[in-house]
Amino acid sequence: MKLSYGVATSDVKSARLPSAQGDLAGNLRTLADIGYEGVELSVWRPADLDASRLAREVAPSGLAVCCVHTAAIGFEDKLWLCHEEEAVRRAAMGRLKEAVDLAGRFGVDVAVGSFRGKLMEGEGRERSLGWMRDALREGADYAAARCLRLLLEPYNRFVTNFANGTEESAAFVRGMKHEGLGLLLDTFHMNIEDPSFGSAIYCARDRIFHMHLTDNNRMYPGTGHIPFAEVIGALKAIGYEGYLSIQIAQKPDFRTAAVRSHGHIRSLLRGGAPPSRPLLKYAKIRPFRQAATAWKKDFPQGSRKGSPAAGPPPRGEVIQVPVAFIRCQVLCLVVISILAFAGPPAQAQMREGPGQWVKKASMPIPRTEISVAELDGKMYVAGGYVPGSVTSYLLQEYDPATDKWRDRARMPLGLNHVGMVGHEGKLYVFGGFIRQNQDPVANAFVYDPKANGWKELAPLTSKRGAVALASLGGKIHLLGGAVGVGFRMRKSVNLHEVYDPAANKYASRAPLPERRDHMGLVVVDGKLHAFGGRYESFASNSNLHDVYDPKADKWTPLAPLPTARSGFAYGLVEGLIVVIGGEGMKGVFNENEAYDPKTNKWRTLISMPYPRHGTGAAVIGGVMYIPGGGPVRGGSRLTEEHEAFSLK
């Protein structure tokens, strides 16, 4: 499970909304510094937002947008999906679809809470319930067409008169029989409506796709009586792997609330097993029972079995607070004190320097972990992931002269992290992964742009992906890469092979000084410069920079890359090796650094406007074209952005 925090977009100014408001970019930086991994966006008028600009605001933080919430629409404009006036219902549906369109930009689900409205009383209840079903079905259809879901959030009886408790809401969602409809649970409302947190989570286990965490006083977790150890234990027991989103009043202030929420929940996640005895009993606030009945029978601690029939355990009579939970609260106070005085870590800044950026025609479809190569004055982009994390067969061509894209013959095999290089009028493709950054292949192909067709070549000597390629002296050099099936068996290698297109054969050369993959490789004055990359994962990025002399078959170390990173775009621009973007443990990079082979020194250039990784570059006429990629680390988000960098 990952931690996220609720923030509002710049147009939202609602005192009723339990989300951080104001300076969006500043709030995102603060959350990233604290250690959050995601952000939930509350929106008011989605159509008025520039989605691309919003994505650029989010990207530098490295936070993943995990959900879009619609509560502000109901609060501000009184638009309800089951309003008695048809015009209001249609306006509400239009706003919901706008929210879905915005969410589609990030590939995340849309939450519907109080925005659904209240059912009419008396004879009109069934009629308004029908409107509700119709609205949710229409919205879910619209979302599903974009590979998204609508998430119904149960609200307590003091807010609405429909879908209050988790059991009731789960039954309603299942009755809709729509895969595009799920649930978002909020501990504030669960505390009022559900007899037990554990039993509620258990009975809705197949429809929970997002969670809100807040204490019973709407303050940060740990200030009230909600047993978050029980909540997290139940979520672990059902195998929930989604986000835990903090939705709270920003008291005493935003940063303090965010720090204390993070410290409290993170400590429970580290050791958060379902609560166990001894227990202290208190009869106050409201009755509920420890969730150790129905779900505990089928889900022993630390394991997951089958899918037993849904249904809550009997209601309880007393509050039961585990001693372990109280001890954890004491530990959290220590952690919070340390965090409060530690201060934020250094933030990545936009850097001024030589060069300029120009926006170019967006890619026809968002893609990341692509392969990019220049051939005869045009840029080619192959493979990668498309929306839905589907590995792609696509080969697309971009012509800088017309600023237009067109599809070319698809690759014979769908691959990501494939090695590709332009060589003597053709594109050569080697290796790659079948699944997301895993399960490599040994396949090799050549593409002829004149015939718009592919041919198979002799396979690699071993299956590997994320290989670096360069054309030199009539042959193709292949360096590094990753081998092994699955993430656990994944290993970086230091292989150095040369492929001879005339003979269709491979030969070994002096291996890399250090094994790595996801690195850069550029030819300068008849020599190979290998730089950056990673050992197994972006948690172990490299700043190594070595040069290979093919005549001596020897490697020599050079000035290291100033910013250790992997998965970046690179190219030779006016005699300089330029390295842009990439990813690491803290997120994606906006760094733009250039190496001068004449002086063996690096210098800083103007930062990348839209930081990303998983892309590549083609240098044409002194301009470096960088398409697509991912605005957050990993492969969960992808973009169609396309920018060009030049030194002039």
Coordinates of C-alpha atoms in Angstrom, one line a residue, residues 25-300:
A25 CA 3.0 23.4 -6.8
G26 CA 4.2 24.3 -3.3
N27 CA 1.9 21.8 -1.6
L28 CA 3.1 19.0 -4.0
R29 CA 6.8 19.8 -3.2
T30 CA 6.0 19.6 0.5
L31 CA 4.3 16.3 0.2
A32 CA 7.1 14.8 -1.8
D33 CA 9.6 16.0 0.7
I34 CA 7.7 14.4 3.5
G35 CA 7.7 11.1 1.7
Y36 CA 4.2 10.7 0.1
E37 CA 4.0 8.7 -3.0
G38 CA 0.8 10.0 -4.5
V39 CA -1.8 12.8 -4.6
E40 CA -5.6 12.8 -4.9
L41 CA -6.9 15.8 -6.9
S42 CA -10.2 17.5 -5.8
V43 CA -11.6 19.4 -8.8
W44 CA -14.4 21.9 -9.2
R45 CA -14.6 22.8 -12.9
P46 CA -12.4 20.3 -14.7
A47 CA -13.1 21.7 -18.2
D48 CA -11.5 25.0 -17.2
L49 CA -8.2 23.3 -16.2
D50 CA -5.4 22.9 -18.7
A51 CA -4.7 19.2 -18.3
S52 CA -1.2 19.4 -19.8
R53 CA -0.3 22.3 -17.6
L54 CA -1.6 20.5 -14.6
A55 CA 0.5 17.4 -15.5
R56 CA 3.5 19.6 -15.7
E57 CA 2.8 21.1 -12.3
V58 CA 2.6 17.6 -10.8
A59 CA 5.5 16.0 -12.6
P60 CA 8.4 17.8 -10.8
S61 CA 7.2 16.4 -7.4
G62 CA 7.5 12.8 -8.6
L63 CA 4.0 12.2 -7.0
A64 CA 1.6 10.0 -8.8
V65 CA -2.0 11.3 -9.3
C66 CA -4.0 8.4 -7.8
C67 CA -7.6 9.6 -8.0
V68 CA -9.8 12.5 -9.0
H69 CA -12.5 13.5 -6.6
T70 CA -15.7 15.4 -7.4
A71 CA -16.9 16.6 -3.9
A72 CA -16.3 20.3 -4.7
I73 CA -18.7 20.2 -7.6
G74 CA -21.6 19.5 -5.2
F75 CA -20.4 21.8 -2.5
E76 CA -19.9 24.8 -4.8
D77 CA -22.5 24.5 -7.6
K78 CA -25.2 22.4 -6.0
L79 CA -25.1 20.0 -8.9
W80 CA -26.5 16.6 -7.9
L81 CA -26.7 13.4 -10.0
C82 CA -30.2 12.6 -8.7
H83 CA -31.7 16.1 -8.5
E84 CA -35.4 16.3 -9.1
E85 CA -34.9 18.7 -12.0
E86 CA -33.6 17.1 -15.2
A87 CA -31.6 20.2 -16.2
V88 CA -29.6 20.0 -13.0
R89 CA -29.1 16.2 -13.5
R90 CA -27.8 16.7 -17.0
A91 CA -25.5 19.6 -15.9
A92 CA -24.1 17.3 -13.1
M93 CA -23.5 14.5 -15.6
G94 CA -21.7 16.9 -17.9
R95 CA -19.4 17.9 -15.0
L96 CA -18.8 14.3 -14.1
K97 CA -17.7 13.5 -17.7
E98 CA -15.4 16.5 -17.6
A99 CA -13.8 15.0 -14.4
V100 CA -13.5 11.6 -16.2
D101 CA -11.8 13.3 -19.1
L102 CA -9.3 15.0 -16.8
A103 CA -8.7 11.7 -14.9
G104 CA -8.0 10.0 -18.2
R105 CA -5.0 12.3 -18.6
F106 CA -3.5 10.6 -15.6
G107 CA -5.1 7.1 -16.1
V108 CA -6.9 7.2 -12.7
D109 CA -10.4 6.6 -11.3
V110 CA -13.0 9.2 -10.4
A111 CA -14.7 9.3 -7.0
V112 CA -18.3 10.2 -6.5
G113 CA -19.3 11.2 -2.9
S114 CA -21.8 13.8 -1.9
F115 CA -21.9 14.9 -5.5
R116 CA -24.5 12.2 -6.0
G117 CA -27.1 14.1 -3.9
K118 CA -30.0 12.9 -1.8
L119 CA -32.9 10.7 -2.8
M120 CA -36.4 12.2 -2.7
E121 CA -38.5 11.3 0.3
G122 CA -41.8 9.3 0.2
E123 CA -43.2 8.2 -3.1
G124 CA -40.4 10.0 -5.0
R125 CA -37.7 7.8 -3.5
E126 CA -37.8 5.0 -6.0
R127 CA -38.0 7.5 -8.9
S128 CA -34.9 9.3 -7.7
L129 CA -33.1 6.0 -7.0
G130 CA -33.7 5.2 -10.7
W131 CA -32.1 8.5 -11.7
M132 CA -29.2 7.6 -9.5
R133 CA -28.8 4.2 -11.1
D134 CA -29.0 5.7 -14.6
A135 CA -26.5 8.4 -13.8
L136 CA -24.0 6.0 -12.3
R137 CA -24.4 3.6 -15.2
E138 CA -23.9 6.4 -17.8
G139 CA -20.9 7.7 -15.9
A140 CA -19.4 4.2 -15.5
D141 CA -19.9 3.5 -19.2
Y142 CA -18.1 6.8 -20.0
A143 CA -15.3 6.0 -17.6
A144 CA -14.9 2.3 -18.7
A145 CA -14.6 3.5 -22.4
R146 CA -11.4 5.2 -21.2
C147 CA -10.2 2.2 -19.1
L148 CA -11.2 4.0 -15.8
R149 CA -13.7 3.4 -13.0
L150 CA -16.2 5.4 -11.1
L151 CA -15.8 4.9 -7.3
L152 CA -18.9 5.4 -5.2
E153 CA -18.0 6.7 -1.7
P154 CA -20.4 5.8 1.1
Y155 CA -21.3 9.0 3.0
N156 CA -22.8 9.0 6.5
R157 CA -26.6 9.6 7.2
F158 CA -26.0 13.3 8.2
V159 CA -24.8 14.1 4.6
T160 CA -27.0 11.9 2.4
N161 CA -29.8 9.3 2.7
F162 CA -28.5 6.7 0.3
A163 CA -25.4 4.4 0.3
N164 CA -24.4 5.3 3.9
G165 CA -22.8 2.2 5.2
T166 CA -20.2 0.0 3.5
E167 CA -22.4 -3.2 3.4
E168 CA -25.3 -1.3 1.8
S169 CA -23.0 0.4 -0.7
A170 CA -21.3 -2.8 -1.6
A171 CA -24.6 -4.5 -2.2
F172 CA -25.7 -1.6 -4.4
V173 CA -22.5 -1.6 -6.5
R174 CA -22.6 -5.4 -7.0
G175 CA -26.3 -5.1 -8.0
M176 CA -25.4 -2.6 -10.8
K177 CA -23.3 -5.4 -12.4
H178 CA -20.9 -3.0 -14.0
E179 CA -17.1 -3.6 -13.9
G180 CA -16.6 0.2 -14.3
L181 CA -18.1 0.8 -10.9
G182 CA -16.3 0.3 -7.5
L183 CA -16.1 1.7 -4.0
L184 CA -14.0 4.3 -2.2
L185 CA -14.1 3.9 1.6
D186 CA -13.5 6.7 4.1
T187 CA -12.8 5.9 7.7
F188 CA -14.7 9.1 8.9
H189 CA -18.0 7.9 7.4
M190 CA -17.2 4.2 8.3
N191 CA -16.9 5.2 12.0
I192 CA -20.4 6.6 12.0
E193 CA -22.1 3.9 9.9
D194 CA -20.3 0.6 10.2
P195 CA -20.4 -1.8 13.2
S196 CA -16.7 -2.8 12.6
F197 CA -14.0 -1.5 10.4
G198 CA -12.6 -5.0 9.7
S199 CA -15.9 -6.6 8.9
A200 CA -16.9 -3.7 6.6
I201 CA -13.7 -4.0 4.7
Y202 CA -14.1 -7.7 4.5
C203 CA -17.7 -7.6 3.2
A204 CA -16.7 -5.1 0.4
R205 CA -13.4 -6.7 -0.3
D206 CA -14.0 -7.3 -4.0
R207 CA -15.1 -3.7 -4.8
I208 CA -12.6 -1.6 -2.8
F209 CA -10.3 0.4 -5.1
H210 CA -9.3 3.4 -3.0
M211 CA -9.2 4.3 0.7
H212 CA -9.5 7.6 2.6
L213 CA -7.9 7.8 6.0
T214 CA -9.0 10.4 8.6
D215 CA -9.8 10.3 12.3
N216 CA -13.3 10.6 13.8
N217 CA -12.7 14.3 14.4
R218 CA -11.6 14.9 10.8
M219 CA -8.1 15.5 12.0
Y220 CA -4.9 13.6 11.2
P221 CA -4.8 9.9 12.2
G222 CA -3.9 9.4 15.8
T223 CA -5.8 12.4 17.3
G224 CA -9.1 10.5 17.7
H225 CA -10.3 7.0 18.5
I226 CA -10.3 5.2 15.1
P227 CA -8.2 2.0 15.3
F228 CA -6.0 2.5 12.2
A229 CA -4.1 -0.7 13.1
E230 CA -7.3 -2.6 12.6
V231 CA -8.1 -0.8 9.3
I232 CA -4.6 -1.5 7.9
G233 CA -4.6 -5.1 9.2
A234 CA -8.0 -5.8 7.5
L235 CA -6.8 -4.2 4.2
K236 CA -3.6 -6.4 4.3
A237 CA -5.8 -9.4 5.0
I238 CA -7.9 -8.9 1.9
G239 CA -4.8 -8.2 -0.3
Y240 CA -5.5 -4.5 -0.9
E241 CA -2.6 -2.9 -2.7
G242 CA -4.0 0.5 -3.6
Y243 CA -3.5 4.0 -2.2
L244 CA -4.3 5.2 1.4
S245 CA -5.2 8.8 0.8
I246 CA -5.1 11.3 3.7
Q247 CA -8.3 13.4 3.6
I248 CA -8.3 15.7 6.7
A249 CA -8.8 19.2 8.0
Q250 CA -5.5 21.1 7.6
K251 CA -5.0 21.7 11.3
P252 CA -3.0 23.1 13.0
D253 CA -1.5 23.8 9.5
F254 CA -1.0 21.9 6.3
R255 CA 2.6 20.8 6.8
T256 CA 2.1 19.7 10.4
A257 CA -1.0 17.7 9.5
A258 CA 0.7 16.0 6.5
V259 CA 3.9 15.2 8.5
R260 CA 1.9 13.7 11.4
S261 CA -0.4 11.7 9.2
H262 CA 2.6 10.3 7.3
G263 CA 4.4 9.3 10.4
H264 CA 1.4 7.6 12.1
I265 CA 0.3 5.6 9.1
R266 CA 3.8 4.7 7.8
S267 CA 4.7 3.3 11.2
L268 CA 1.6 1.1 11.1
L269 CA 2.3 -0.1 7.6
R270 CA 5.8 -1.2 8.6
G271 CA 4.4 -3.5 11.3
G272 CA 0.6 -3.3 10.8
A273 CA -0.6 -6.8 11.4
P274 CA -4.3 -7.3 12.3
P275 CA -4.7 -6.4 16.0
S276 CA -4.1 -9.1 18.6
R277 CA -4.7 -9.5 22.4
P278 CA -4.2 -8.2 25.1
L279 CA -7.0 -5.7 24.6
L280 CA -8.2 -2.7 26.8
K281 CA -12.0 -2.2 26.7
Y282 CA -13.7 1.1 26.8
A283 CA -17.4 1.8 26.5
K284 CA -17.5 5.2 24.9
I285 CA -18.2 7.1 21.7
R286 CA -20.1 4.3 19.9
P287 CA -20.1 0.5 19.9
F288 CA -18.1 -1.5 17.5
R289 CA -16.3 -4.8 17.5
Q290 CA -12.7 -5.8 16.7
A291 CA -12.6 -7.2 13.2
A292 CA -11.4 -10.6 14.2
T293 CA -14.5 -12.7 13.4
A294 CA -15.5 -13.5 9.9
W295 CA -12.5 -12.1 8.0
K296 CA -10.0 -13.6 10.5
K297 CA -11.5 -17.1 10.0
D298 CA -10.6 -17.0 6.3
F299 CA -7.6 -14.7 6.4
P300 CA -5.0 -15.8 9.1

